[in-house]
Every structure is written in structure tokens, then in C-alpha cells.
Amino acid sequence: MNDETIRRMQGECRWEGVELLDYKREGAAPFKDVTRQLLFRTGDLGCELRYFEVAAEGYSTLERHAHTHAVMILRGRGACLVGMTVRAVGPYDLVHIPPMTWHQFRAHGAEPLGFLCMVNVARDRPQLPDAAALAALRADPKVAAFIRV
Ligand code: MN
């Protein structure tokens, strides 16, 4: 049957008919060892559901934007910065990233950190921290030790 009602998982968090994409264009923003898969893009819901995977010791971009993220961790362990707080995360934890809140994910341990992330289809571009924003983040030693830029 040639429809997209059900696309099966093939291997570890890879799905039929879903292309493995770069997280971002290389050089567009700082990150390390992250892949992206677009699972759903439905205009009627106005949202996209993506699956990101951060390889061991990798990290997503430290950024903020007006749109929110609704995240569910699916595999691996790691930590995330949301605002000025760093928290450990693991499978099935839910992470809400409010508008204009600095955020970054890092994978810890041997297994990749994989997570679902829901966003609006129509959304603003991420902002990177300028020197003043970085200084404000680094004013907290825990945040300073965590962030990668
Ligand atoms: Mn983001």
C-alpha cells in the first residue's frame, strides 16, 4: 500500500520515507553533531514535528526566538539550558521552551540524545547571543560551565 498513514520506524529512530537532514546549514550557527528529521509538516495543524539527535558530547545551538518549542526526550541522556537553568533530561521527559528564552541541549554519555520537537510551521528565525547576552548568561557559573558557542 502506497500511502503515508503509517511510516514504520526502521532501525534506531529512523523512519520510512523520512530523510536524514543536517540540523542546520554548516557554519550558519554553532552546533556539534546534530541531525534532524522532519516527521510531520501539516498546514492544517500549523505545526511541524521534528526529531533531533545529538551525538554523544554534541550540542544544539544556543539560541532564542519568539516561537516556542514543545520537546519530548525519546532516547539517551543529557542536559538542557532553558533560561538560566540547566537541568538533566532523560527518556520521556517533557521540556517546554517559552518564547525568547535562551536554550541549548547537550548529550551526555555514550548514547545519542534524541528528542521530538514541535514548532509552528510559520516561525521566526533563531537569534544567537551577542556579547552582552553571553556575558549575562556567563554571570551564572553553572550556565557558564554548560554553554557551548
Ligand atoms: Mn530553538
PDB file of C-alpha atoms and ligand atoms in Angstrom:
ATOM      1  CA  MET A   1       0.000   0.000   0.000  1.00  0.00           C
ATOM      2  CA  ASN A   2       1.458   3.292  -1.068  1.00  0.00           C
ATOM      3  CA  ASP A   3       0.222   5.786   1.470  1.00  0.00           C
ATOM      4  CA  GLU A   4       1.736   7.672   4.348  1.00  0.00           C
ATOM      5  CA  THR A   5      -0.794   6.741   7.005  1.00  0.00           C
ATOM      6  CA  ILE A   6       1.823   4.703   8.796  1.00  0.00           C
ATOM      7  CA  ARG A   7       5.534   5.070   8.250  1.00  0.00           C
ATOM      8  CA  ARG A   8       7.386   2.460  10.242  1.00  0.00           C
ATOM      9  CA  MET A   9      10.448   3.022  12.320  1.00  0.00           C
ATOM     10  CA  GLN A  10      13.414   1.411  10.606  1.00  0.00           C
ATOM     11  CA  GLY A  11      16.446   0.996  12.799  1.00  0.00           C
ATOM     12  CA  GLU A  12      17.076   3.286  15.706  1.00  0.00           C
ATOM     13  CA  CYS A  13      14.860   6.325  15.350  1.00  0.00           C
ATOM     14  CA  ARG A  14      14.877   6.380  11.568  1.00  0.00           C
ATOM     15  CA  TRP A  15      11.553   6.272   9.732  1.00  0.00           C
ATOM     16  CA  GLU A  16      10.375   5.139   6.296  1.00  0.00           C
ATOM     17  CA  GLY A  17      10.349   7.974   3.802  1.00  0.00           C
ATOM     18  CA  VAL A  18      11.931  10.437   6.238  1.00  0.00           C
ATOM     19  CA  GLU A  19      15.163  11.982   5.068  1.00  0.00           C
ATOM     20  CA  LEU A  20      18.067  12.401   7.465  1.00  0.00           C
ATOM     21  CA  LEU A  21      18.869  16.108   7.284  1.00  0.00           C
ATOM     22  CA  ASP A  22      21.573  18.361   8.569  1.00  0.00           C
ATOM     23  CA  TYR A  23      20.486  20.158  11.726  1.00  0.00           C
ATOM     24  CA  LYS A  24      21.369  23.487  10.189  1.00  0.00           C
ATOM     25  CA  ARG A  25      23.472  24.699   7.318  1.00  0.00           C
ATOM     26  CA  GLU A  26      27.115  24.161   8.289  1.00  0.00           C
ATOM     27  CA  GLY A  27      28.583  27.437   9.522  1.00  0.00           C
ATOM     28  CA  ALA A  28      25.154  29.091   9.918  1.00  0.00           C
ATOM     29  CA  ALA A  29      25.335  28.775  13.696  1.00  0.00           C
ATOM     30  CA  PRO A  30      27.470  26.965  16.274  1.00  0.00           C
ATOM     31  CA  PHE A  31      26.488  23.341  16.945  1.00  0.00           C
ATOM     32  CA  LYS A  32      28.134  19.917  17.071  1.00  0.00           C
ATOM     33  CA  ASP A  33      26.951  16.543  15.763  1.00  0.00           C
ATOM     34  CA  VAL A  34      23.202  17.079  15.414  1.00  0.00           C
ATOM     35  CA  THR A  35      20.843  15.554  12.829  1.00  0.00           C
ATOM     36  CA  ARG A  36      17.246  16.484  12.014  1.00  0.00           C
ATOM     37  CA  GLN A  37      14.308  14.521  10.626  1.00  0.00           C
ATOM     38  CA  LEU A  38      11.042  16.207   9.677  1.00  0.00           C
ATOM     39  CA  LEU A  39       8.356  13.722  10.761  1.00  0.00           C
ATOM     40  CA  PHE A  40       5.195  15.783  10.186  1.00  0.00           C
ATOM     41  CA  ARG A  41       4.565  19.112   8.496  1.00  0.00           C
ATOM     42  CA  THR A  42       0.862  19.683   8.477  1.00  0.00           C
ATOM     43  CA  GLY A  43      -0.558  23.016   7.389  1.00  0.00           C
ATOM     44  CA  ASP A  44      -3.923  22.177   8.935  1.00  0.00           C
ATOM     45  CA  LEU A  45      -2.375  21.854  12.388  1.00  0.00           C
ATOM     46  CA  GLY A  46       0.023  24.722  11.709  1.00  0.00           C
ATOM     47  CA  CYS A  47       2.865  22.775  13.270  1.00  0.00           C
ATOM     48  CA  GLU A  48       5.844  20.601  12.472  1.00  0.00           C
ATOM     49  CA  LEU A  49       7.084  17.651  14.475  1.00  0.00           C
ATOM     50  CA  ARG A  50      10.812  17.080  14.115  1.00  0.00           C
ATOM     51  CA  TYR A  51      13.162  14.506  15.593  1.00  0.00           C
ATOM     52  CA  PHE A  52      16.628  15.713  16.513  1.00  0.00           C
ATOM     53  CA  GLU A  53      19.523  13.577  17.531  1.00  0.00           C
ATOM     54  CA  VAL A  54      22.591  14.951  19.280  1.00  0.00           C
ATOM     55  CA  ALA A  55      25.543  12.544  19.158  1.00  0.00           C
ATOM     56  CA  ALA A  56      27.497  11.799  22.334  1.00  0.00           C
ATOM     57  CA  GLU A  57      29.158  15.001  23.545  1.00  0.00           C
ATOM     58  CA  GLY A  58      27.403  17.032  20.848  1.00  0.00           C
ATOM     59  CA  TYR A  59      25.254  20.118  21.380  1.00  0.00           C
ATOM     60  CA  SER A  60      22.494  22.101  19.718  1.00  0.00           C
ATOM     61  CA  THR A  61      22.805  25.807  19.014  1.00  0.00           C
ATOM     62  CA  LEU A  62      22.496  28.220  21.927  1.00  0.00           C
ATOM     63  CA  GLU A  63      19.649  30.399  20.639  1.00  0.00           C
ATOM     64  CA  ARG A  64      16.332  32.077  21.326  1.00  0.00           C
ATOM     65  CA  HIS A  65      13.302  33.073  19.237  1.00  0.00           C
ATOM     66  CA  ALA A  66       9.699  34.199  19.521  1.00  0.00           C
ATOM     67  CA  HIS A  67       8.255  30.744  18.798  1.00  0.00           C
ATOM     68  CA  THR A  68       8.056  28.088  21.477  1.00  0.00           C
ATOM     69  CA  HIS A  69       9.325  24.514  21.485  1.00  0.00           C
ATOM     70  CA  ALA A  70       7.442  21.545  22.913  1.00  0.00           C
ATOM     71  CA  VAL A  71      10.012  18.778  23.394  1.00  0.00           C
ATOM     72  CA  MET A  72       9.845  15.137  24.440  1.00  0.00           C
ATOM     73  CA  ILE A  73      13.082  13.272  25.020  1.00  0.00           C
ATOM     74  CA  LEU A  74      12.970   9.862  23.325  1.00  0.00           C
ATOM     75  CA  ARG A  75      16.395   8.371  23.921  1.00  0.00           C
ATOM     76  CA  GLY A  76      19.680   8.963  25.671  1.00  0.00           C
ATOM     77  CA  ARG A  77      20.597  11.269  28.474  1.00  0.00           C
ATOM     78  CA  GLY A  78      21.745  14.830  28.501  1.00  0.00           C
ATOM     79  CA  ALA A  79      21.000  18.237  29.849  1.00  0.00           C
ATOM     80  CA  CYS A  80      19.300  21.371  28.655  1.00  0.00           C
ATOM     81  CA  LEU A  81      19.607  25.011  29.414  1.00  0.00           C
ATOM     82  CA  VAL A  82      16.252  26.803  29.470  1.00  0.00           C
ATOM     83  CA  GLY A  83      16.552  30.420  30.525  1.00  0.00           C
ATOM     84  CA  MET A  84      19.157  30.497  33.301  1.00  0.00           C
ATOM     85  CA  THR A  85      18.625  26.912  34.481  1.00  0.00           C
ATOM     86  CA  VAL A  86      20.467  23.746  33.477  1.00  0.00           C
ATOM     87  CA  ARG A  87      18.577  20.507  34.062  1.00  0.00           C
ATOM     88  CA  ALA A  88      19.368  16.848  33.405  1.00  0.00           C
ATOM     89  CA  VAL A  89      16.940  15.161  30.995  1.00  0.00           C
ATOM     90  CA  GLY A  90      16.199  11.579  30.003  1.00  0.00           C
ATOM     91  CA  PRO A  91      13.649   9.484  28.134  1.00  0.00           C
ATOM     92  CA  TYR A  92      10.055  10.758  28.100  1.00  0.00           C
ATOM     93  CA  ASP A  93      10.809  13.961  29.946  1.00  0.00           C
ATOM     94  CA  LEU A  94       8.874  16.903  28.531  1.00  0.00           C
ATOM     95  CA  VAL A  95      10.636  20.233  28.046  1.00  0.00           C
ATOM     96  CA  HIS A  96       8.786  23.487  27.381  1.00  0.00           C
ATOM     97  CA  ILE A  97      10.863  26.298  25.941  1.00  0.00           C
ATOM     98  CA  PRO A  98       8.943  29.577  26.192  1.00  0.00           C
ATOM     99  CA  PRO A  99       9.282  32.474  23.725  1.00  0.00           C
ATOM    100  CA  MET A 100      12.536  34.463  23.733  1.00  0.00           C
ATOM    101  CA  THR A 101      14.227  32.087  26.164  1.00  0.00           C
ATOM    102  CA  TRP A 102      17.848  31.028  25.679  1.00  0.00           C
ATOM    103  CA  HIS A 103      18.101  27.271  25.211  1.00  0.00           C
ATOM    104  CA  GLN A 104      20.650  24.593  24.365  1.00  0.00           C
ATOM    105  CA  PHE A 105      20.734  20.780  24.530  1.00  0.00           C
ATOM    106  CA  ARG A 106      23.804  18.682  25.199  1.00  0.00           C
ATOM    107  CA  ALA A 107      24.174  14.885  25.029  1.00  0.00           C
ATOM    108  CA  HIS A 108      25.961  13.133  27.875  1.00  0.00           C
ATOM    109  CA  GLY A 109      27.192   9.570  27.926  1.00  0.00           C
ATOM    110  CA  ALA A 110      27.657   7.048  25.148  1.00  0.00           C
ATOM    111  CA  GLU A 111      24.187   7.106  23.617  1.00  0.00           C
ATOM    112  CA  PRO A 112      22.879   9.934  21.430  1.00  0.00           C
ATOM    113  CA  LEU A 113      20.289  12.269  22.917  1.00  0.00           C
ATOM    114  CA  GLY A 114      17.185  12.029  20.714  1.00  0.00           C
ATOM    115  CA  PHE A 115      14.120  14.202  21.109  1.00  0.00           C
ATOM    116  CA  LEU A 116      10.890  15.187  19.395  1.00  0.00           C
ATOM    117  CA  CYS A 117      10.363  18.913  18.977  1.00  0.00           C
ATOM    118  CA  MET A 118       7.089  20.535  17.933  1.00  0.00           C
ATOM    119  CA  VAL A 119       7.107  24.033  16.456  1.00  0.00           C
ATOM    120  CA  ASN A 120       4.855  26.327  14.442  1.00  0.00           C
ATOM    121  CA  VAL A 121       5.224  25.998  10.667  1.00  0.00           C
ATOM    122  CA  ALA A 122       5.301  29.824  10.477  1.00  0.00           C
ATOM    123  CA  ARG A 123       8.034  30.911  12.852  1.00  0.00           C
ATOM    124  CA  ASP A 124      10.761  33.484  13.303  1.00  0.00           C
ATOM    125  CA  ARG A 125      14.438  32.831  12.768  1.00  0.00           C
ATOM    126  CA  PRO A 126      16.576  31.935  15.803  1.00  0.00           C
ATOM    127  CA  GLN A 127      18.726  34.666  17.332  1.00  0.00           C
ATOM    128  CA  LEU A 128      22.258  33.954  18.529  1.00  0.00           C
ATOM    129  CA  PRO A 129      23.589  35.582  21.701  1.00  0.00           C
ATOM    130  CA  ASP A 130      25.620  38.765  21.225  1.00  0.00           C
ATOM    131  CA  ALA A 131      28.482  39.656  23.565  1.00  0.00           C
ATOM    132  CA  ALA A 132      26.169  41.281  26.118  1.00  0.00           C
ATOM    133  CA  ALA A 133      23.799  38.305  26.162  1.00  0.00           C
ATOM    134  CA  LEU A 134      26.728  35.899  26.526  1.00  0.00           C
ATOM    135  CA  ALA A 135      28.107  37.938  29.420  1.00  0.00           C
ATOM    136  CA  ALA A 136      24.706  37.860  31.134  1.00  0.00           C
ATOM    137  CA  LEU A 137      24.488  34.078  30.682  1.00  0.00           C
ATOM    138  CA  ARG A 138      28.048  33.586  31.911  1.00  0.00           C
ATOM    139  CA  ALA A 139      27.355  35.620  35.043  1.00  0.00           C
ATOM    140  CA  ASP A 140      25.940  32.371  36.425  1.00  0.00           C
ATOM    141  CA  PRO A 141      28.779  29.857  36.899  1.00  0.00           C
ATOM    142  CA  LYS A 142      26.533  26.841  36.228  1.00  0.00           C
ATOM    143  CA  VAL A 143      25.368  28.350  32.965  1.00  0.00           C
ATOM    144  CA  ALA A 144      28.915  29.421  32.085  1.00  0.00           C
ATOM    145  CA  ALA A 145      30.145  25.856  32.526  1.00  0.00           C
ATOM    146  CA  PHE A 146      27.323  24.410  30.440  1.00  0.00           C
ATOM    147  CA  ILE A 147      27.020  26.544  27.337  1.00  0.00           C
ATOM    148  CA  ARG A 148      28.917  25.858  24.116  1.00  0.00           C
ATOM    149  CA  VAL A 149      29.212  28.575  21.497  1.00  0.00           C
TER     150      VAL A 149
HETATM  151 MN    MN B   1      15.307  26.654  19.163  1.00  0.00          MN
END
